[in-house]
Short mmCIF file of C-alpha atoms in Angstrom, two decimals:
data_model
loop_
_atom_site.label_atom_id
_atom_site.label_comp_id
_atom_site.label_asym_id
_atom_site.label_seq_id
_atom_site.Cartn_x
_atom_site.Cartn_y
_atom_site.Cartn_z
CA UNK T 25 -1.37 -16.61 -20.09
CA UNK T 26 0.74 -16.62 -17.06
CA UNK T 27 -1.17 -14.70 -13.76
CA UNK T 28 -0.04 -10.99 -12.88
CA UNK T 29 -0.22 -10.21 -9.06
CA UNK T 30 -0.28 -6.27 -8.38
CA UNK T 31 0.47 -5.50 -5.14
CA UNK T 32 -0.99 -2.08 -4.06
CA UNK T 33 0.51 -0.36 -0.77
CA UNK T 34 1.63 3.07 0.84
CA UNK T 35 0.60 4.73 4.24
CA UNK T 36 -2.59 4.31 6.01
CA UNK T 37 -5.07 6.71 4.49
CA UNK T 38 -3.16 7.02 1.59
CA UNK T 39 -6.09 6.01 -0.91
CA UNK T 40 -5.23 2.36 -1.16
CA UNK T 41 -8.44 0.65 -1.32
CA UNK T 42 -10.49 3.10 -3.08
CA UNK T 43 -7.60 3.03 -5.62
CA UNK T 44 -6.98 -0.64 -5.48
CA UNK T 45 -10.55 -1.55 -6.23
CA UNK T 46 -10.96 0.38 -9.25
CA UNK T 47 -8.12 -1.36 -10.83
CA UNK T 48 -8.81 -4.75 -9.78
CA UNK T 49 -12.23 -3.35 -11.62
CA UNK T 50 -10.94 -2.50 -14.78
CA UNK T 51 -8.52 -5.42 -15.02
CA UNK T 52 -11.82 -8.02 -14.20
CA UNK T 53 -9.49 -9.26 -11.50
CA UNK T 54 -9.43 -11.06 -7.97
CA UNK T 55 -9.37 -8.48 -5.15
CA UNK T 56 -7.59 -9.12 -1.71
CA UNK T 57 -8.06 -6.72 0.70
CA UNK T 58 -5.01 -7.97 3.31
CA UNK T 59 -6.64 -6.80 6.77
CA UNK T 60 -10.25 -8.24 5.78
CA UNK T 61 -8.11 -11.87 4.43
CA UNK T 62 -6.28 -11.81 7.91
CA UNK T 63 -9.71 -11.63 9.44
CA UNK T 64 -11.91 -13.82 7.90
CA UNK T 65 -8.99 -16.41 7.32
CA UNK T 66 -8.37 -16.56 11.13
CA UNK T 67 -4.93 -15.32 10.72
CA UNK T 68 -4.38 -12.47 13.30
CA UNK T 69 -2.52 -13.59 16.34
CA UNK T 70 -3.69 -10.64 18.40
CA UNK T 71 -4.21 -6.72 18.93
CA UNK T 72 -1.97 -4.39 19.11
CA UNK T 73 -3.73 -1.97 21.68
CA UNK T 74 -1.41 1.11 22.06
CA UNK T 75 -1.71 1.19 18.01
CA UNK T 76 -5.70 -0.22 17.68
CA UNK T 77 -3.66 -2.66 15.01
CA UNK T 78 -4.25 -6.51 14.38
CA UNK T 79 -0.95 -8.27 14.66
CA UNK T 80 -0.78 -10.78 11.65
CA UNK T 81 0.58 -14.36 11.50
CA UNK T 82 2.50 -13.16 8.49
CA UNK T 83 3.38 -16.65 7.46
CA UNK T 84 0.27 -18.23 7.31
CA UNK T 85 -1.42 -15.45 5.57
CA UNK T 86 2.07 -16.03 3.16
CA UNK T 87 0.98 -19.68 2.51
CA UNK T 88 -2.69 -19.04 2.47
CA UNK T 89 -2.43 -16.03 -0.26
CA UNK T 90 0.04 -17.76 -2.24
CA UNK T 91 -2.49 -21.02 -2.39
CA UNK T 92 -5.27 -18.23 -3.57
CA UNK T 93 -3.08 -17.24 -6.19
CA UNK T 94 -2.15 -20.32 -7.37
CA UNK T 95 -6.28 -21.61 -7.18
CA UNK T 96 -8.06 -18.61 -9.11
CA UNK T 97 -9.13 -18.70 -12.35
CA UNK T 98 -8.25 -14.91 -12.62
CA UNK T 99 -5.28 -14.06 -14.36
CA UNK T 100 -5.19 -10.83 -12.70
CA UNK T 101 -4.59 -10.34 -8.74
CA UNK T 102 -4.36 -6.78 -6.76
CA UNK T 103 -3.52 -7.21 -3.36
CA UNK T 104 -3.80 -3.92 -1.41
CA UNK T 105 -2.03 -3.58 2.24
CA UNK T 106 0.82 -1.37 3.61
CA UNK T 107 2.56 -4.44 4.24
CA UNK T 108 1.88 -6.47 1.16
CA UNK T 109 5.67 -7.05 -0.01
CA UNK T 110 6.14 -9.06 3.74
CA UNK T 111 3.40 -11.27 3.06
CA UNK T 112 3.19 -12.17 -0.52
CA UNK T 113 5.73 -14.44 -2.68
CA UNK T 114 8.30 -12.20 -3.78
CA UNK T 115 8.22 -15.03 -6.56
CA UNK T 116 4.55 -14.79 -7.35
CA UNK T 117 4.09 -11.13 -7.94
CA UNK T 118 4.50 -9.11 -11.40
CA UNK T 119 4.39 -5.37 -10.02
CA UNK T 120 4.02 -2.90 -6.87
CA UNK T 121 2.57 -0.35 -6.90
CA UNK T 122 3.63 2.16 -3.71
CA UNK T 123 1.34 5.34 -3.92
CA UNK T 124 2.40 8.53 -2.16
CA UNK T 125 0.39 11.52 -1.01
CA UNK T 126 1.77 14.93 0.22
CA UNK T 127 1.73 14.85 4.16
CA UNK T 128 0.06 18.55 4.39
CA UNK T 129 -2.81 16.40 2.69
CA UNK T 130 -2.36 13.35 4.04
CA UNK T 131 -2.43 14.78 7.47
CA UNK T 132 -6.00 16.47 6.90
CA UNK T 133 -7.50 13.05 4.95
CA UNK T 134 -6.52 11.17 8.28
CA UNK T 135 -7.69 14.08 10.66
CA UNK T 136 -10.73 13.98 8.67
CA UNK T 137 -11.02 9.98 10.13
CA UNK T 138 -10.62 10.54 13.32
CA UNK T 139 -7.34 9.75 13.60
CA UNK T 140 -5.79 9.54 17.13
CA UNK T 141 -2.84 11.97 17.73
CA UNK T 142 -0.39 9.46 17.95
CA UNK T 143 -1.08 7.07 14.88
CA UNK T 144 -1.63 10.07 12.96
CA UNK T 145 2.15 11.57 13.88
CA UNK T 146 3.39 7.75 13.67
CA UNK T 147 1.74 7.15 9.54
CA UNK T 148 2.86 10.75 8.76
CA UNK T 149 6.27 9.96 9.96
CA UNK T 150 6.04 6.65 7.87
CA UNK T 151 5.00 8.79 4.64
CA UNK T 152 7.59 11.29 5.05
CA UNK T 153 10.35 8.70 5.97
CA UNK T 154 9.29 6.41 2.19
CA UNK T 155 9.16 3.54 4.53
CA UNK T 156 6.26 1.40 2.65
CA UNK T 157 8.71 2.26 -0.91
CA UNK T 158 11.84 1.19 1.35
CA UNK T 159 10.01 -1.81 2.56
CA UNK T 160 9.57 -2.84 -0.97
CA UNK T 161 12.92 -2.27 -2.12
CA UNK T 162 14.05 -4.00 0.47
CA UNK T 163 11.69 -7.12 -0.20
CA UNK T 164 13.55 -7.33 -3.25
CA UNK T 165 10.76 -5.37 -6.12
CA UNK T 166 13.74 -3.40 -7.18
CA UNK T 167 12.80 -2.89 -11.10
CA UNK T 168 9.29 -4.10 -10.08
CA UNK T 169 8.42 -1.18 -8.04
CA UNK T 170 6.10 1.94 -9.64
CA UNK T 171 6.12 4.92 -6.88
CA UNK T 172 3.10 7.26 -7.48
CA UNK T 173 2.76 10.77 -6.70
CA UNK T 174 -1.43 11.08 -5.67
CA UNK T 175 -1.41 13.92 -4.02
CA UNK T 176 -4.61 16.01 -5.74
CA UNK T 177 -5.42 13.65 -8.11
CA UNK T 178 -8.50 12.03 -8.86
CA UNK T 179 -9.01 8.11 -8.45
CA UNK T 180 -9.58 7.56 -12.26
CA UNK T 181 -6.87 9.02 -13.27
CA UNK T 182 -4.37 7.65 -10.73
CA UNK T 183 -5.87 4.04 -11.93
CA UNK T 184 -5.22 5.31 -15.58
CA UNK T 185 -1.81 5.87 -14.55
CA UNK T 186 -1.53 2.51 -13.22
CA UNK T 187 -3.14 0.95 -16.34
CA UNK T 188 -0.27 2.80 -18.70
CA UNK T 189 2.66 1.33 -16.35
CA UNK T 190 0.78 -2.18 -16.03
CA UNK T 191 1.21 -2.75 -19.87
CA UNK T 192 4.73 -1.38 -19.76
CA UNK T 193 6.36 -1.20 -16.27
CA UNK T 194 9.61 -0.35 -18.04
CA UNK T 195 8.13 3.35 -17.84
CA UNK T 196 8.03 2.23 -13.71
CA UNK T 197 10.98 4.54 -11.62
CA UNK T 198 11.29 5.74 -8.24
CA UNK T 199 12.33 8.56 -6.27
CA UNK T 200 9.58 10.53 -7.06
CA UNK T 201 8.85 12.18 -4.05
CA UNK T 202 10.99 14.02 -1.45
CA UNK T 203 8.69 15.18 1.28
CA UNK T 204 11.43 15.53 3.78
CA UNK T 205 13.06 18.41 1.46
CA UNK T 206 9.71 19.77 0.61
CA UNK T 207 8.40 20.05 4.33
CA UNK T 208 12.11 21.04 5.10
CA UNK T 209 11.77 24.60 2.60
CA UNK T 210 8.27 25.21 3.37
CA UNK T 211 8.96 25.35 7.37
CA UNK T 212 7.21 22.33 8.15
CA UNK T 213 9.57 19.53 8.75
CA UNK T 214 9.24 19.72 12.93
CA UNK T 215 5.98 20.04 13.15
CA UNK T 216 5.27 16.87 10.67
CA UNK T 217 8.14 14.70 12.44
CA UNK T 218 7.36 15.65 16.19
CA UNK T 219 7.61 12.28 18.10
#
């Protein structure tokens, strides 16, 4: 049995980890949480202060993850990041998973975490704009790309989800979302993309 890496990303706050974790759960598999690897791996290059970011030495984490991959005995791999289609083998992984949550919600689950006002406006703007679902179009996970609508939904069921489209990811499509023309008619659209 070949190995089947799942990359899980979207926005900050999004529900990444919590949902990440539960799959790599039910699939028994290896779990890499991308800003934990960069730190205990000794692959951040610095800090990104006006952001309270790590900045990543995205290819040496590349090489390291890919020799992880290659070393496990697991035949199933979740990686969970917002940037996990820059820094793993476009070669090596079997499907992405990009999940998307309503800003209006979004927006109170980061406020809720303290949230500075100007990463909060920046990740909104990053929801509303699709860029983590562009970013992994663009990577080249056309056809290997599952965008998720999580907005209200509970973490078992969003894994469920992920479980049907893991044993056939021809049922995978995009486009799901359109949060620009929903916060457009409701009104909202300036006040979400104020920068």
């Amino acid at each position: 049995m070949s190995k089947r890496v799942i990359l899980v990303t979207g926005t900050p706050s999004v529900g990444k980890t919590v949902t990440a974790r539960l799959l790599t759960s039910k699939l028994d598999a290896l779990y890499i949480d991308l800003t934990d690897f960069a730190l205990r791996n000794n692959l951040v290059l610095g800090k990104d202060e006006k952001r309270n970011t790590f900045i990543i030495d995205e290819r040496r984490m590349r090489r390291r993850i890919s020799q992880i991959i290659r070393k496990t005995e697991k035949n199933e791999i979740v990686v969970d990041g917002h940037y996990a289609v820059h820094v793993v083998s476009q070669k090596l992984v079997t499907l992405v998973f990009v999940l998307r949550r309503d800003p209006v919600e979004l927006r109170k689950l980061m406020e809720k975490r303290g949230y500075p006002e100007p990463k909060l406006v920046e990740n909104l703007a990053s929801e509303i704009l699709d860029v983590c679902l562009v970013d992994a179009l663009n990577a080249g996970y056309e056809g290997r790309t599952c965008e998720l609508d999580i907005t209200g939904r509970k973490t078992e069921d969003i894994v469920e989800a992920m479980l049907e489209l893991t044993a056939d990811p021809s049922k995978c499509c995009v486009g799901v979302v359109d949060w620009l023309g929903k916060l457009e008619n409701e009104g909202l659209l300036d006040e979400f993309l104020r920068i």
